[in-house]
């Protein structure tokens, strides 16, 4: 195979995906001309770190900047910040941009879309009022951090990862925080209801208020937020909760307008369709990160990752391939974790809900155990669920919650999914053991045993 | 295949292996007559928990008893405590025993040796003095716990797992503790020298004294311990260190006399030779746990496990097979962990030393990283080494030390070894990511990348 080196690579977007794609292209091809466009005035920063700037667990916004402007110069990557690509003529491989340092045109050989995602505004009245915030950018986080000393009552609309992490942060700063979740439970994109309930009880114990199965209908107030009108979806009862500020965290939508303008196919998950080389349907055009649709690992169903881990892995493949390489992205398992009030919440692969949607028949191994042997002081309760394909016995998912070691344990399940192991093989897993660490049979192994009995393997 | 159910199963030994074998035999075969012999007066207890009875992390000796005498009755297993099997006539399948409740004879169909190991006394003068202890049994631990308020100066001979855990315990109780290690570093059965050095520095920072590369030559004192004469093996300088008590933790030796008496083959690791069914060379005779020699997973070299994890897994196989089943033990990877002064120390598969002995050519991926993203407060330094077969690129070992999450991370390496993955596949591992948990590229993945470059895969 003759690889043709792309001389000129344009990367649109400078989040985890865009920055990684540019760097990996540079590492692979020292001679390429690489240009990186970012509509924001900041160089690459960690989006996932934003909620922690509120509580101070991230001390300074500057700490979130992962690649400085100097780094780009050192790598001989032309990073154009505060600059928007306005038009692409892919037939002649030219693009136009407009930015703080003027407008211009650029010719390219390969193009990488790493345009990310944007907050999807929910159908709620009053979103335009003052002190209503999203949390997607560093500027959003700065606005929120400025509210810490003022906002006594905070309403967060949406109980997904960004919502709960932001709620925790404000709660830790002393605010009275209510999460309004439309669905019957928080975190349903990663947890089954029974697992979500454990997390909800833990959050409520720590003083967070949760309104589940509840629709936020209107943000009240004249110029500035006064409250949120909510409606319980079961009882249909309406009430108004007072709020000094409202954070809207109801999910995101891939940014695909530019890609669509040159004919990139958009998939059912609303992302730019890519293959396992991160190529779109158009030659020399790649997409990666939150704007891209990839394949779910187990079923090959189309899926956007929406995760930093997926973004950097897809971007590495896109960057190297755009620069003339031949890397492959193995598919999205979708390991998701967070920590709330000291509780680790971890999930990977298919949840019960996702399996249903993808029509994967599943058998579960569910175990309540302890992180350490019962005789050793300080072990914590852990609930472990591992999921297997009902017919093949292959591992297809897992969920864990505990005050310790749930996240690191989920890694074992992810690797097991990636290597196609079944319940009998997971049962044979030789977990590490020491009284101060874990018992002789890890709860993971016990869950595999429970499933094995049901699967009869 | 016609499975013949053994009607009468005799299990000799009631540690992790013996107890598990008996229970698993019972679960598999409800009708079998199962007899369990234990020379000690206690029912099954956790040997690994013993050091923690000194510091109080295990609050009561009773907590260590994992299976009570009532449990045995409930399972209809005849547990004969304080009873020694004195003679076996395997030709007629009869054994004689002698115990606190009298002597007797028993006929059996299948026999399981789970006789464990005993402390191997090193060639040191004065081991017979008062206040010289081993730490293998609950009675040993009781003697040591009784010294906590009296012993101000403690010398531990041997820097393996039992030695360091006992040293930590006495140090935490306020004693002045010195470890005398014959080899150049502590924990060399699980760590390479560079990793051991990190642990040593950490222990010394916490006030533990380490005499490395030092031979304990004589325990001084008339009737009772006064000190230990030690000799630096390099400088050959001799000195005497004062000691109120001495703990000898220089390793163990499989107990095989009874097995040898009926013709069981003893292997190069001094354990009873077994196959993957845990069968010895003699029909209907099984062995498991510390007394048994099994196969190292990667190279199939003979090896005794010396680990609770291996004991229970082998015992499950032995118990089920003795009762008529057909289970297979997959081999010993040998995951080892401990925690010392808050530092997690973890190892799995081959160390550099073991690889040399087994003639496995290895390539290493070595990384110093952080457990969490650098922008998030409180991440800890972690050193990760992963080892690969130089020719095939397959994962063959790993070592990690950190103040958090080293042990759970080693589990990923163990599963990877068990499923034969290579450096490129480990690099594709989709670790979980969240600021409060771990960065987008786990240090494990970074170590795989470092090795991949060397391996050129």
PDB file of N, CA and C in Angstrom, chain A residues 53-84:
ATOM      1  N   UNK A  53     -14.263  24.005  38.700  1.00  0.00           N
ATOM      2  CA  UNK A  53     -13.783  25.366  38.949  1.00  0.00           C
ATOM      3  C   UNK A  53     -14.724  26.085  39.908  1.00  0.00           C
ATOM      4  N   UNK A  54     -15.966  25.611  39.983  1.00  0.00           N
ATOM      5  CA  UNK A  54     -16.947  26.226  40.879  1.00  0.00           C
ATOM      6  C   UNK A  54     -16.588  25.935  42.329  1.00  0.00           C
ATOM      7  N   UNK A  55     -16.296  24.679  42.617  1.00  0.00           N
ATOM      8  CA  UNK A  55     -16.002  24.275  43.997  1.00  0.00           C
ATOM      9  C   UNK A  55     -14.549  24.529  44.381  1.00  0.00           C
ATOM     10  N   UNK A  56     -13.698  24.826  43.392  1.00  0.00           N
ATOM     11  CA  UNK A  56     -12.284  25.045  43.707  1.00  0.00           C
ATOM     12  C   UNK A  56     -11.448  23.784  43.667  1.00  0.00           C
ATOM     13  N   UNK A  57     -12.050  22.647  43.298  1.00  0.00           N
ATOM     14  CA  UNK A  57     -11.227  21.432  43.158  1.00  0.00           C
ATOM     15  C   UNK A  57     -10.284  21.591  41.964  1.00  0.00           C
ATOM     16  N   UNK A  58     -10.697  22.419  41.026  1.00  0.00           N
ATOM     17  CA  UNK A  58      -9.744  22.964  40.049  1.00  0.00           C
ATOM     18  C   UNK A  58      -9.525  24.399  40.504  1.00  0.00           C
ATOM     19  N   UNK A  59      -8.290  24.735  40.851  1.00  0.00           N
ATOM     20  CA  UNK A  59      -8.055  26.000  41.552  1.00  0.00           C
ATOM     21  C   UNK A  59      -8.162  27.221  40.655  1.00  0.00           C
ATOM     22  N   UNK A  60      -7.725  27.073  39.396  1.00  0.00           N
ATOM     23  CA  UNK A  60      -7.634  28.244  38.531  1.00  0.00           C
ATOM     24  C   UNK A  60      -8.070  27.849  37.121  1.00  0.00           C
ATOM     25  N   UNK A  61      -8.770  28.743  36.460  1.00  0.00           N
ATOM     26  CA  UNK A  61      -9.174  28.450  35.082  1.00  0.00           C
ATOM     27  C   UNK A  61      -7.973  28.139  34.210  1.00  0.00           C
ATOM     28  N   UNK A  62      -6.871  28.830  34.504  1.00  0.00           N
ATOM     29  CA  UNK A  62      -5.654  28.633  33.732  1.00  0.00           C
ATOM     30  C   UNK A  62      -5.194  27.170  33.800  1.00  0.00           C
ATOM     31  N   UNK A  63      -5.456  26.513  34.948  1.00  0.00           N
ATOM     32  CA  UNK A  63      -5.039  25.110  35.111  1.00  0.00           C
ATOM     33  C   UNK A  63      -5.708  24.191  34.084  1.00  0.00           C
ATOM     34  N   UNK A  64      -6.875  24.614  33.612  1.00  0.00           N
ATOM     35  CA  UNK A  64      -7.619  23.758  32.674  1.00  0.00           C
ATOM     36  C   UNK A  64      -7.048  23.793  31.260  1.00  0.00           C
ATOM     37  N   UNK A  65      -6.245  24.816  30.977  1.00  0.00           N
ATOM     38  CA  UNK A  65      -5.655  24.929  29.637  1.00  0.00           C
ATOM     39  C   UNK A  65      -4.614  23.817  29.493  1.00  0.00           C
ATOM     40  N   UNK A  66      -4.894  22.871  28.623  1.00  0.00           N
ATOM     41  CA  UNK A  66      -4.018  21.697  28.515  1.00  0.00           C
ATOM     42  C   UNK A  66      -2.903  21.911  27.502  1.00  0.00           C
ATOM     43  N   UNK A  67      -3.151  22.779  26.532  1.00  0.00           N
ATOM     44  CA  UNK A  67      -2.118  23.062  25.531  1.00  0.00           C
ATOM     45  C   UNK A  67      -2.049  24.575  25.363  1.00  0.00           C
ATOM     46  N   UNK A  68      -0.918  25.141  25.711  1.00  0.00           N
ATOM     47  CA  UNK A  68      -0.794  26.603  25.640  1.00  0.00           C
ATOM     48  C   UNK A  68      -0.522  27.022  24.204  1.00  0.00           C
ATOM     49  N   UNK A  69      -0.660  28.305  23.949  1.00  0.00           N
ATOM     50  CA  UNK A  69      -0.372  28.816  22.593  1.00  0.00           C
ATOM     51  C   UNK A  69       1.087  28.592  22.228  1.00  0.00           C
ATOM     52  N   UNK A  70       1.969  28.704  23.224  1.00  0.00           N
ATOM     53  CA  UNK A  70       3.391  28.439  22.978  1.00  0.00           C
ATOM     54  C   UNK A  70       3.608  27.006  22.499  1.00  0.00           C
ATOM     55  N   UNK A  71       2.863  26.080  23.097  1.00  0.00           N
ATOM     56  CA  UNK A  71       2.984  24.668  22.685  1.00  0.00           C
ATOM     57  C   UNK A  71       2.684  24.510  21.208  1.00  0.00           C
ATOM     58  N   UNK A  72       1.670  25.219  20.739  1.00  0.00           N
ATOM     59  CA  UNK A  72       1.317  25.105  19.322  1.00  0.00           C
ATOM     60  C   UNK A  72       2.463  25.615  18.443  1.00  0.00           C
ATOM     61  N   UNK A  73       3.038  26.728  18.865  1.00  0.00           N
ATOM     62  CA  UNK A  73       4.173  27.268  18.100  1.00  0.00           C
ATOM     63  C   UNK A  73       5.309  26.260  18.082  1.00  0.00           C
ATOM     64  N   UNK A  74       5.599  25.695  19.250  1.00  0.00           N
ATOM     65  CA  UNK A  74       6.689  24.724  19.338  1.00  0.00           C
ATOM     66  C   UNK A  74       6.467  23.542  18.400  1.00  0.00           C
ATOM     67  N   UNK A  75       5.206  23.137  18.307  1.00  0.00           N
ATOM     68  CA  UNK A  75       4.890  21.992  17.437  1.00  0.00           C
ATOM     69  C   UNK A  75       4.725  22.423  15.986  1.00  0.00           C
ATOM     70  N   UNK A  76       4.937  23.708  15.736  1.00  0.00           N
ATOM     71  CA  UNK A  76       4.747  24.257  14.382  1.00  0.00           C
ATOM     72  C   UNK A  76       3.346  23.959  13.863  1.00  0.00           C
ATOM     73  N   UNK A  77       2.399  24.179  14.755  1.00  0.00           N
ATOM     74  CA  UNK A  77       0.982  24.080  14.360  1.00  0.00           C
ATOM     75  C   UNK A  77       0.422  25.492  14.416  1.00  0.00           C
ATOM     76  N   UNK A  78      -0.217  25.909  13.345  1.00  0.00           N
ATOM     77  CA  UNK A  78      -0.758  27.260  13.286  1.00  0.00           C
ATOM     78  C   UNK A  78      -2.142  27.257  13.942  1.00  0.00           C
ATOM     79  N   UNK A  79      -2.185  27.621  15.213  1.00  0.00           N
ATOM     80  CA  UNK A  79      -3.454  27.600  15.946  1.00  0.00           C
ATOM     81  C   UNK A  79      -4.108  28.964  15.844  1.00  0.00           C
ATOM     82  N   UNK A  80      -5.229  29.042  15.165  1.00  0.00           N
ATOM     83  CA  UNK A  80      -5.947  30.312  15.007  1.00  0.00           C
ATOM     84  C   UNK A  80      -7.106  30.344  16.001  1.00  0.00           C
ATOM     85  N   UNK A  81      -6.878  31.055  17.112  1.00  0.00           N
ATOM     86  CA  UNK A  81      -7.920  31.139  18.137  1.00  0.00           C
ATOM     87  C   UNK A  81      -8.903  32.252  17.765  1.00  0.00           C
ATOM     88  N   UNK A  82     -10.063  32.184  18.405  1.00  0.00           N
ATOM     89  CA  UNK A  82     -11.108  33.191  18.168  1.00  0.00           C
ATOM     90  C   UNK A  82     -11.356  33.350  16.666  1.00  0.00           C
ATOM     91  N   UNK A  83     -11.299  32.256  15.959  1.00  0.00           N
ATOM     92  CA  UNK A  83     -11.401  32.288  14.505  1.00  0.00           C
ATOM     93  C   UNK A  83     -12.392  31.224  14.042  1.00  0.00           C
ATOM     94  N   UNK A  84     -13.330  31.631  13.239  1.00  0.00           N
ATOM     95  CA  UNK A  84     -14.384  30.721  12.790  1.00  0.00           C
ATOM     96  C   UNK A  84     -14.217  30.417  11.305  1.00  0.00           C
TER      97      UNK A  84
END
